[in-house]
mmCIF file of C-alpha atoms in Angstrom:
data_model
loop_
_atom_site.group_PDB
_atom_site.id
_atom_site.type_symbol
_atom_site.label_atom_id
_atom_site.label_comp_id
_atom_site.label_asym_id
_atom_site.label_seq_id
_atom_site.Cartn_x
_atom_site.Cartn_y
_atom_site.Cartn_z
ATOM 1 C CA MET A 15 -32.214 -58.491 13.409
ATOM 2 C CA ILE A 16 -28.822 -57.193 14.523
ATOM 3 C CA ARG A 17 -25.996 -58.715 12.478
ATOM 4 C CA LEU A 18 -22.824 -59.257 14.502
ATOM 5 C CA LYS A 19 -19.768 -59.178 12.264
ATOM 6 C CA ASN A 20 -16.901 -61.650 12.427
ATOM 7 C CA GLU A 21 -13.212 -60.778 12.180
ATOM 8 C CA LYS A 22 -13.079 -61.177 8.391
ATOM 9 C CA GLU A 23 -16.146 -58.997 7.883
ATOM 10 C CA ILE A 24 -14.852 -56.271 10.176
ATOM 11 C CA GLU A 25 -11.560 -56.222 8.286
ATOM 12 C CA GLY A 26 -13.426 -55.790 5.001
ATOM 13 C CA ILE A 27 -15.533 -52.985 6.466
ATOM 14 C CA ARG A 28 -12.383 -51.407 7.922
ATOM 15 C CA GLN A 29 -10.752 -51.259 4.483
ATOM 16 C CA SER A 30 -13.859 -49.619 3.032
ATOM 17 C CA CYS A 31 -13.906 -47.117 5.905
ATOM 18 C CA HIS A 32 -10.215 -46.275 5.494
ATOM 19 C CA ALA A 33 -10.838 -45.606 1.802
ATOM 20 C CA LEU A 34 -13.704 -43.309 2.767
ATOM 21 C CA ALA A 35 -11.495 -41.396 5.208
ATOM 22 C CA ASP A 36 -8.964 -40.932 2.392
ATOM 23 C CA LEU A 37 -11.776 -39.677 0.153
ATOM 24 C CA PHE A 38 -12.667 -36.952 2.640
ATOM 25 C CA ARG A 39 -9.011 -35.948 2.918
ATOM 26 C CA GLU A 40 -8.893 -35.488 -0.856
ATOM 27 C CA VAL A 41 -12.311 -33.957 -1.538
ATOM 28 C CA VAL A 42 -12.920 -31.612 1.401
ATOM 29 C CA PRO A 43 -10.023 -29.223 0.568
ATOM 30 C CA GLN A 44 -11.464 -28.858 -2.944
ATOM 31 C CA VAL A 45 -14.889 -27.608 -1.807
ATOM 32 C CA HIS A 46 -15.028 -23.873 -2.524
ATOM 33 C CA PRO A 47 -17.449 -21.065 -3.394
ATOM 34 C CA GLY A 48 -18.722 -21.130 -6.976
ATOM 35 C CA MET A 49 -18.697 -24.882 -7.497
ATOM 36 C CA SER A 50 -21.939 -26.811 -7.802
ATOM 37 C CA THR A 51 -22.982 -29.747 -5.661
ATOM 38 C CA LYS A 52 -22.740 -31.840 -8.847
ATOM 39 C CA ASP A 53 -19.079 -30.797 -9.114
ATOM 40 C CA VAL A 54 -18.566 -32.212 -5.606
ATOM 41 C CA ASP A 55 -20.378 -35.401 -6.558
ATOM 42 C CA ASP A 56 -18.157 -35.810 -9.607
ATOM 43 C CA LEU A 57 -15.048 -35.628 -7.390
ATOM 44 C CA VAL A 58 -16.540 -38.289 -5.126
ATOM 45 C CA LYS A 59 -17.414 -40.599 -8.037
ATOM 46 C CA LYS A 60 -13.905 -40.271 -9.469
ATOM 47 C CA PHE A 61 -12.271 -41.162 -6.151
ATOM 48 C CA ILE A 62 -14.542 -44.152 -5.498
ATOM 49 C CA LYS A 63 -13.938 -45.515 -8.991
ATOM 50 C CA GLY A 64 -10.190 -45.059 -8.470
ATOM 51 C CA VAL A 65 -10.174 -47.326 -5.403
ATOM 52 C CA GLY A 66 -12.214 -50.003 -7.137
ATOM 53 C CA GLY A 67 -15.428 -49.360 -5.244
ATOM 54 C CA LYS A 68 -18.989 -48.283 -5.962
ATOM 55 C CA PRO A 69 -21.070 -45.504 -4.374
ATOM 56 C CA ALA A 70 -22.974 -47.199 -1.571
ATOM 57 C CA TRP A 71 -26.039 -45.002 -2.068
ATOM 58 C CA TYR A 72 -26.675 -46.568 -5.483
ATOM 59 C CA LYS A 73 -27.956 -49.593 -3.543
ATOM 60 C CA GLU A 74 -30.872 -47.416 -2.399
ATOM 61 C CA ASP A 75 -31.428 -45.691 -5.759
ATOM 62 C CA PHE A 76 -30.195 -42.306 -4.560
ATOM 63 C CA PRO A 77 -29.321 -40.160 -7.619
ATOM 64 C CA GLY A 78 -25.735 -39.403 -6.629
ATOM 65 C CA ALA A 79 -22.568 -40.775 -5.085
ATOM 66 C CA ALA A 80 -22.762 -38.211 -2.267
ATOM 67 C CA CYS A 81 -25.577 -36.556 -0.377
ATOM 68 C CA VAL A 82 -24.572 -32.881 -0.559
ATOM 69 C CA SER A 83 -26.715 -30.792 1.775
ATOM 70 C CA ILE A 84 -26.368 -27.019 2.195
ATOM 71 C CA ASN A 85 -27.429 -24.852 5.146
ATOM 72 C CA ASN A 86 -31.089 -25.678 5.953
ATOM 73 C CA GLU A 87 -30.865 -29.020 4.116
ATOM 74 C CA VAL A 88 -30.475 -31.587 6.882
ATOM 75 C CA ILE A 89 -29.674 -34.717 4.850
ATOM 76 C CA HIS A 90 -30.038 -36.327 1.411
ATOM 77 C CA GLY A 91 -29.353 -33.256 -0.722
ATOM 78 C CA ILE A 92 -29.354 -34.339 -4.383
ATOM 79 C CA PRO A 93 -26.268 -33.216 -6.350
ATOM 80 C CA SER A 94 -27.219 -30.629 -8.976
ATOM 81 C CA ARG A 95 -25.500 -28.346 -11.483
ATOM 82 C CA LYS A 96 -27.931 -25.626 -10.368
ATOM 83 C CA ARG A 97 -27.111 -25.854 -6.647
ATOM 84 C CA ILE A 98 -24.140 -23.522 -6.161
ATOM 85 C CA ILE A 99 -21.985 -23.315 -3.020
ATOM 86 C CA HIS A 100 -21.407 -19.796 -1.695
ATOM 87 C CA ASP A 101 -19.032 -18.166 0.746
ATOM 88 C CA GLY A 102 -20.380 -18.595 4.283
ATOM 89 C CA ASP A 103 -22.295 -21.804 3.543
ATOM 90 C CA ILE A 104 -22.008 -25.039 5.472
ATOM 91 C CA VAL A 105 -22.076 -28.144 3.284
ATOM 92 C CA SER A 106 -22.566 -31.625 4.702
ATOM 93 C CA LEU A 107 -21.096 -34.466 2.655
ATOM 94 C CA ASP A 108 -22.695 -37.820 3.505
ATOM 95 C CA ILE A 109 -20.805 -40.522 1.602
ATOM 96 C CA GLY A 110 -20.566 -44.298 1.599
ATOM 97 C CA ILE A 111 -18.367 -46.704 -0.326
ATOM 98 C CA ASP A 112 -19.284 -50.246 -1.330
ATOM 99 C CA LEU A 113 -15.876 -51.932 -1.524
ATOM 100 C CA ASP A 114 -16.165 -55.608 -2.454
ATOM 101 C CA GLY A 115 -19.528 -55.752 -0.696
ATOM 102 C CA TYR A 116 -18.388 -54.018 2.487
ATOM 103 C CA ILE A 117 -20.102 -50.719 3.262
ATOM 104 C CA SER A 118 -18.646 -47.613 4.923
ATOM 105 C CA ASP A 119 -20.639 -44.529 5.967
ATOM 106 C CA SER A 120 -19.458 -41.144 7.189
ATOM 107 C CA THR A 121 -20.448 -37.476 7.079
ATOM 108 C CA HIS A 122 -18.490 -34.286 7.529
ATOM 109 C CA THR A 123 -19.843 -30.749 7.385
ATOM 110 C CA VAL A 124 -17.563 -28.324 5.564
ATOM 111 C CA MET A 125 -17.516 -24.666 6.610
ATOM 112 C CA VAL A 126 -16.966 -22.710 3.396
ATOM 113 C CA GLY A 127 -15.176 -19.387 3.765
ATOM 114 C CA ASN A 128 -16.561 -16.779 6.169
ATOM 115 C CA VAL A 129 -19.074 -18.740 8.217
ATOM 116 C CA LYS A 130 -20.908 -16.807 10.940
ATOM 117 C CA PRO A 131 -19.706 -17.431 14.524
ATOM 118 C CA SER A 132 -23.181 -18.653 15.532
ATOM 119 C CA ILE A 133 -23.095 -21.291 12.795
ATOM 120 C CA ARG A 134 -19.538 -22.284 13.692
ATOM 121 C CA LYS A 135 -20.894 -22.910 17.187
ATOM 122 C CA LEU A 136 -23.564 -25.192 15.695
ATOM 123 C CA VAL A 137 -20.891 -27.181 13.847
ATOM 124 C CA GLN A 138 -18.772 -27.380 17.005
ATOM 125 C CA ALA A 139 -21.747 -28.630 19.020
ATOM 126 C CA THR A 140 -22.535 -31.304 16.436
ATOM 127 C CA ARG A 141 -18.955 -32.550 16.387
ATOM 128 C CA GLU A 142 -18.807 -32.618 20.182
ATOM 129 C CA SER A 143 -22.095 -34.521 20.329
ATOM 130 C CA LEU A 144 -20.706 -37.126 17.919
ATOM 131 C CA THR A 145 -17.589 -37.491 20.081
ATOM 132 C CA ALA A 146 -19.803 -37.951 23.149
ATOM 133 C CA GLY A 147 -21.965 -40.517 21.370
ATOM 134 C CA ILE A 148 -18.911 -42.529 20.337
ATOM 135 C CA ALA A 149 -17.553 -42.407 23.903
ATOM 136 C CA ALA A 150 -20.827 -43.944 25.133
ATOM 137 C CA CYS A 151 -20.731 -46.643 22.443
ATOM 138 C CA VAL A 152 -18.968 -49.414 24.326
ATOM 139 C CA ALA A 153 -19.767 -53.066 24.903
ATOM 140 C CA GLY A 154 -22.162 -53.471 27.822
ATOM 141 C CA ASN A 155 -23.873 -50.104 27.423
ATOM 142 C CA ARG A 156 -27.181 -49.736 25.613
ATOM 143 C CA ILE A 157 -28.142 -47.868 22.443
ATOM 144 C CA ARG A 158 -29.991 -45.262 24.492
ATOM 145 C CA ASP A 159 -26.699 -44.380 26.220
ATOM 146 C CA ILE A 160 -25.456 -43.157 22.831
ATOM 147 C CA SER A 161 -28.674 -41.209 22.299
ATOM 148 C CA LYS A 162 -28.452 -39.564 25.700
ATOM 149 C CA ALA A 163 -24.817 -38.579 25.199
ATOM 150 C CA VAL A 164 -25.625 -36.900 21.870
ATOM 151 C CA TYR A 165 -28.710 -35.138 23.243
ATOM 152 C CA ASP A 166 -27.016 -33.949 26.424
ATOM 153 C CA VAL A 167 -24.338 -32.122 24.437
ATOM 154 C CA ALA A 168 -26.400 -30.784 21.548
ATOM 155 C CA HIS A 169 -29.542 -29.743 23.415
ATOM 156 C CA GLU A 170 -28.863 -29.628 27.134
ATOM 157 C CA GLN A 171 -25.427 -27.997 26.828
ATOM 158 C CA TYR A 172 -25.798 -25.910 23.647
ATOM 159 C CA GLY A 173 -29.580 -25.510 23.338
ATOM 160 C CA PHE A 174 -29.846 -26.666 19.714
ATOM 161 C CA GLY A 175 -32.629 -28.758 18.185
ATOM 162 C CA VAL A 176 -32.017 -32.470 17.721
ATOM 163 C CA VAL A 177 -33.523 -34.260 14.719
ATOM 164 C CA TRP A 178 -35.587 -37.233 15.865
ATOM 165 C CA GLU A 179 -37.212 -38.456 12.617
ATOM 166 C CA TYR A 180 -33.886 -39.697 11.198
ATOM 167 C CA CYS A 181 -31.171 -41.520 13.082
ATOM 168 C CA GLY A 182 -28.021 -43.623 13.067
ATOM 169 C CA HIS A 183 -28.044 -47.338 12.323
ATOM 170 C CA GLY A 184 -26.141 -50.543 11.907
ATOM 171 C CA VAL A 185 -23.990 -50.733 8.800
ATOM 172 C CA GLY A 186 -21.265 -52.776 7.131
ATOM 173 C CA LEU A 187 -22.908 -55.501 5.073
ATOM 174 C CA ASP A 188 -25.756 -53.259 3.943
ATOM 175 C CA VAL A 189 -26.342 -49.511 3.943
ATOM 176 C CA HIS A 190 -28.965 -49.561 6.693
ATOM 177 C CA GLU A 191 -29.104 -52.365 9.241
ATOM 178 C CA ASP A 192 -30.516 -52.799 12.737
ATOM 179 C CA PRO A 193 -30.339 -51.338 15.299
ATOM 180 C CA SER A 194 -31.629 -47.803 14.869
ATOM 181 C CA ILE A 195 -29.678 -45.238 16.908
ATOM 182 C CA PRO A 196 -31.888 -42.223 17.696
ATOM 183 C CA ASN A 197 -30.305 -38.947 18.769
ATOM 184 C CA LEU A 198 -32.957 -38.505 21.461
ATOM 185 C CA PRO A 199 -33.069 -40.954 24.418
ATOM 186 C CA GLU A 200 -36.801 -41.582 24.180
ATOM 187 C CA GLY A 201 -38.758 -44.772 23.498
ATOM 188 C CA GLY A 202 -38.078 -47.490 20.966
ATOM 189 C CA PRO A 203 -35.896 -50.600 21.248
ATOM 190 C CA ASN A 204 -32.877 -50.285 23.507
ATOM 191 C CA PRO A 205 -30.605 -53.283 22.827
ATOM 192 C CA ARG A 206 -27.354 -53.818 24.641
ATOM 193 C CA ILE A 207 -24.216 -52.901 22.692
ATOM 194 C CA GLN A 208 -22.218 -56.045 21.872
ATOM 195 C CA ALA A 209 -18.860 -56.932 20.396
ATOM 196 C CA GLY A 210 -19.279 -57.514 16.664
ATOM 197 C CA MET A 211 -21.672 -54.620 16.120
ATOM 198 C CA VAL A 212 -20.731 -52.081 13.467
ATOM 199 C CA LEU A 213 -22.681 -48.851 13.873
ATOM 200 C CA ALA A 214 -23.058 -45.513 12.111
ATOM 201 C CA ILE A 215 -23.520 -42.817 14.752
ATOM 202 C CA GLU A 216 -24.803 -39.602 13.191
ATOM 203 C CA PRO A 217 -26.069 -36.555 15.061
ATOM 204 C CA MET A 218 -28.211 -34.199 12.950
ATOM 205 C CA ILE A 219 -28.401 -30.962 14.903
ATOM 206 C CA ASN A 220 -30.474 -27.907 13.970
ATOM 207 C CA PHE A 221 -30.001 -24.272 14.934
ATOM 208 C CA GLY A 222 -33.723 -24.036 15.707
ATOM 209 C CA THR A 223 -36.382 -26.705 16.023
ATOM 210 C CA GLY A 224 -35.493 -30.367 15.629
ATOM 211 C CA ASP A 225 -38.526 -30.828 13.367
ATOM 212 C CA VAL A 226 -37.954 -31.500 9.667
ATOM 213 C CA GLU A 227 -39.915 -31.813 6.434
ATOM 214 C CA LEU A 228 -39.367 -33.583 3.131
ATOM 215 C CA ALA A 229 -38.755 -31.475 0.014
ATOM 216 C CA SER A 230 -40.748 -31.960 -3.190
ATOM 217 C CA ASP A 231 -37.870 -33.942 -4.775
ATOM 218 C CA GLY A 232 -38.722 -36.814 -2.441
ATOM 219 C CA TRP A 233 -35.198 -37.022 -1.008
ATOM 220 C CA THR A 234 -33.942 -33.780 0.525
ATOM 221 C CA VAL A 235 -34.828 -33.313 4.198
ATOM 222 C CA LEU A 236 -35.192 -29.669 5.293
ATOM 223 C CA THR A 237 -35.463 -28.002 8.677
ATOM 224 C CA ALA A 238 -39.098 -27.162 9.389
ATOM 225 C CA ASP A 239 -38.279 -23.561 10.355
ATOM 226 C CA GLY A 240 -35.711 -22.848 7.621
ATOM 227 C CA LYS A 241 -32.822 -22.481 10.074
ATOM 228 C CA TRP A 242 -29.517 -24.189 9.396
ATOM 229 C CA SER A 243 -28.517 -27.756 10.238
ATOM 230 C CA CYS A 244 -25.277 -29.665 10.755
ATOM 231 C CA HIS A 245 -24.620 -33.386 10.258
ATOM 232 C CA GLU A 246 -21.589 -35.404 11.398
ATOM 233 C CA GLU A 247 -21.128 -39.186 11.290
ATOM 234 C CA HIS A 248 -18.625 -41.976 11.860
ATOM 235 C CA THR A 249 -18.754 -45.735 11.429
ATOM 236 C CA VAL A 250 -17.497 -47.591 14.516
ATOM 237 C CA ALA A 251 -16.807 -51.243 15.340
ATOM 238 C CA ILE A 252 -17.401 -52.647 18.815
ATOM 239 C CA PHE A 253 -14.895 -55.005 20.459
ATOM 240 C CA PRO A 254 -15.043 -56.510 23.964
ATOM 241 C CA ASP A 255 -12.524 -54.029 25.361
ATOM 242 C CA HIS A 256 -12.666 -51.026 23.016
ATOM 243 C CA THR A 257 -14.514 -49.263 20.213
ATOM 244 C CA GLU A 258 -12.682 -48.478 16.968
ATOM 245 C CA VAL A 259 -13.646 -45.446 14.882
ATOM 246 C CA LEU A 260 -13.234 -47.024 11.469
ATOM 247 C CA THR A 261 -13.740 -43.811 9.469
ATOM 248 C CA ALA A 262 -11.425 -41.707 11.656
ATOM 249 C CA CYS A 263 -9.535 -38.936 9.870
ATOM 250 C CA ASP A 264 -8.301 -36.779 12.723
ATOM 251 C CA ASP A 265 -6.084 -34.692 10.427
ATOM 252 C CA LEU A 266 -9.073 -33.530 8.361
ATOM 253 C CA VAL A 267 -9.760 -29.791 8.500
ATOM 254 C CA CYS A 268 -13.252 -28.767 7.407
#
């Protein structure tokens, strides 16, 4: 069931999303070679505690405040003291804040140091596909319009693989809500986008195949061919005459 949010609920979600945008502004510049993914997670926990929130992923028993995924890790990388960030890596930070019961969700991929031009192109394509998906996310369109916009940029324009086993979703009062928002415009429910929806749009784009596999830890999702992956995400709210990017942080450099 799709939960349409009222004005009070959207304002609560907005405040959570603004706090999350501030978190990225503070944490991203601190990501550097030699630190562990647990070091990153500690920074995230400290910030969330400082704003009076809780890590949203704790609601789903994930063992960290942030999913920190490196290179061929698509999503859900578990923070670890043993997982070290190196020069040339790309590191996706998927973070949510539970602020007084209102949930935010956003992901940014950080390019650490001397990233290869081909991988920079992958990151660029993923960011452009997210922008296209948001542009298609307007009242009156359908969910598959978002999917098509993402796919057309990532695969048709750039030739990269698009992850189909995991997708975007409704968000705001819980971590994962209906509807699902696939990044491929194929099959499944295709509800009309309505005012009051709050959605997390999140392209997961791979350098090679779009196929993925689950690691032995039961959480981390890896590319099936070992090639690198990029993940970008924003939470948006739908109004009758516009769509607001609640987690926007246009001044962020990563």
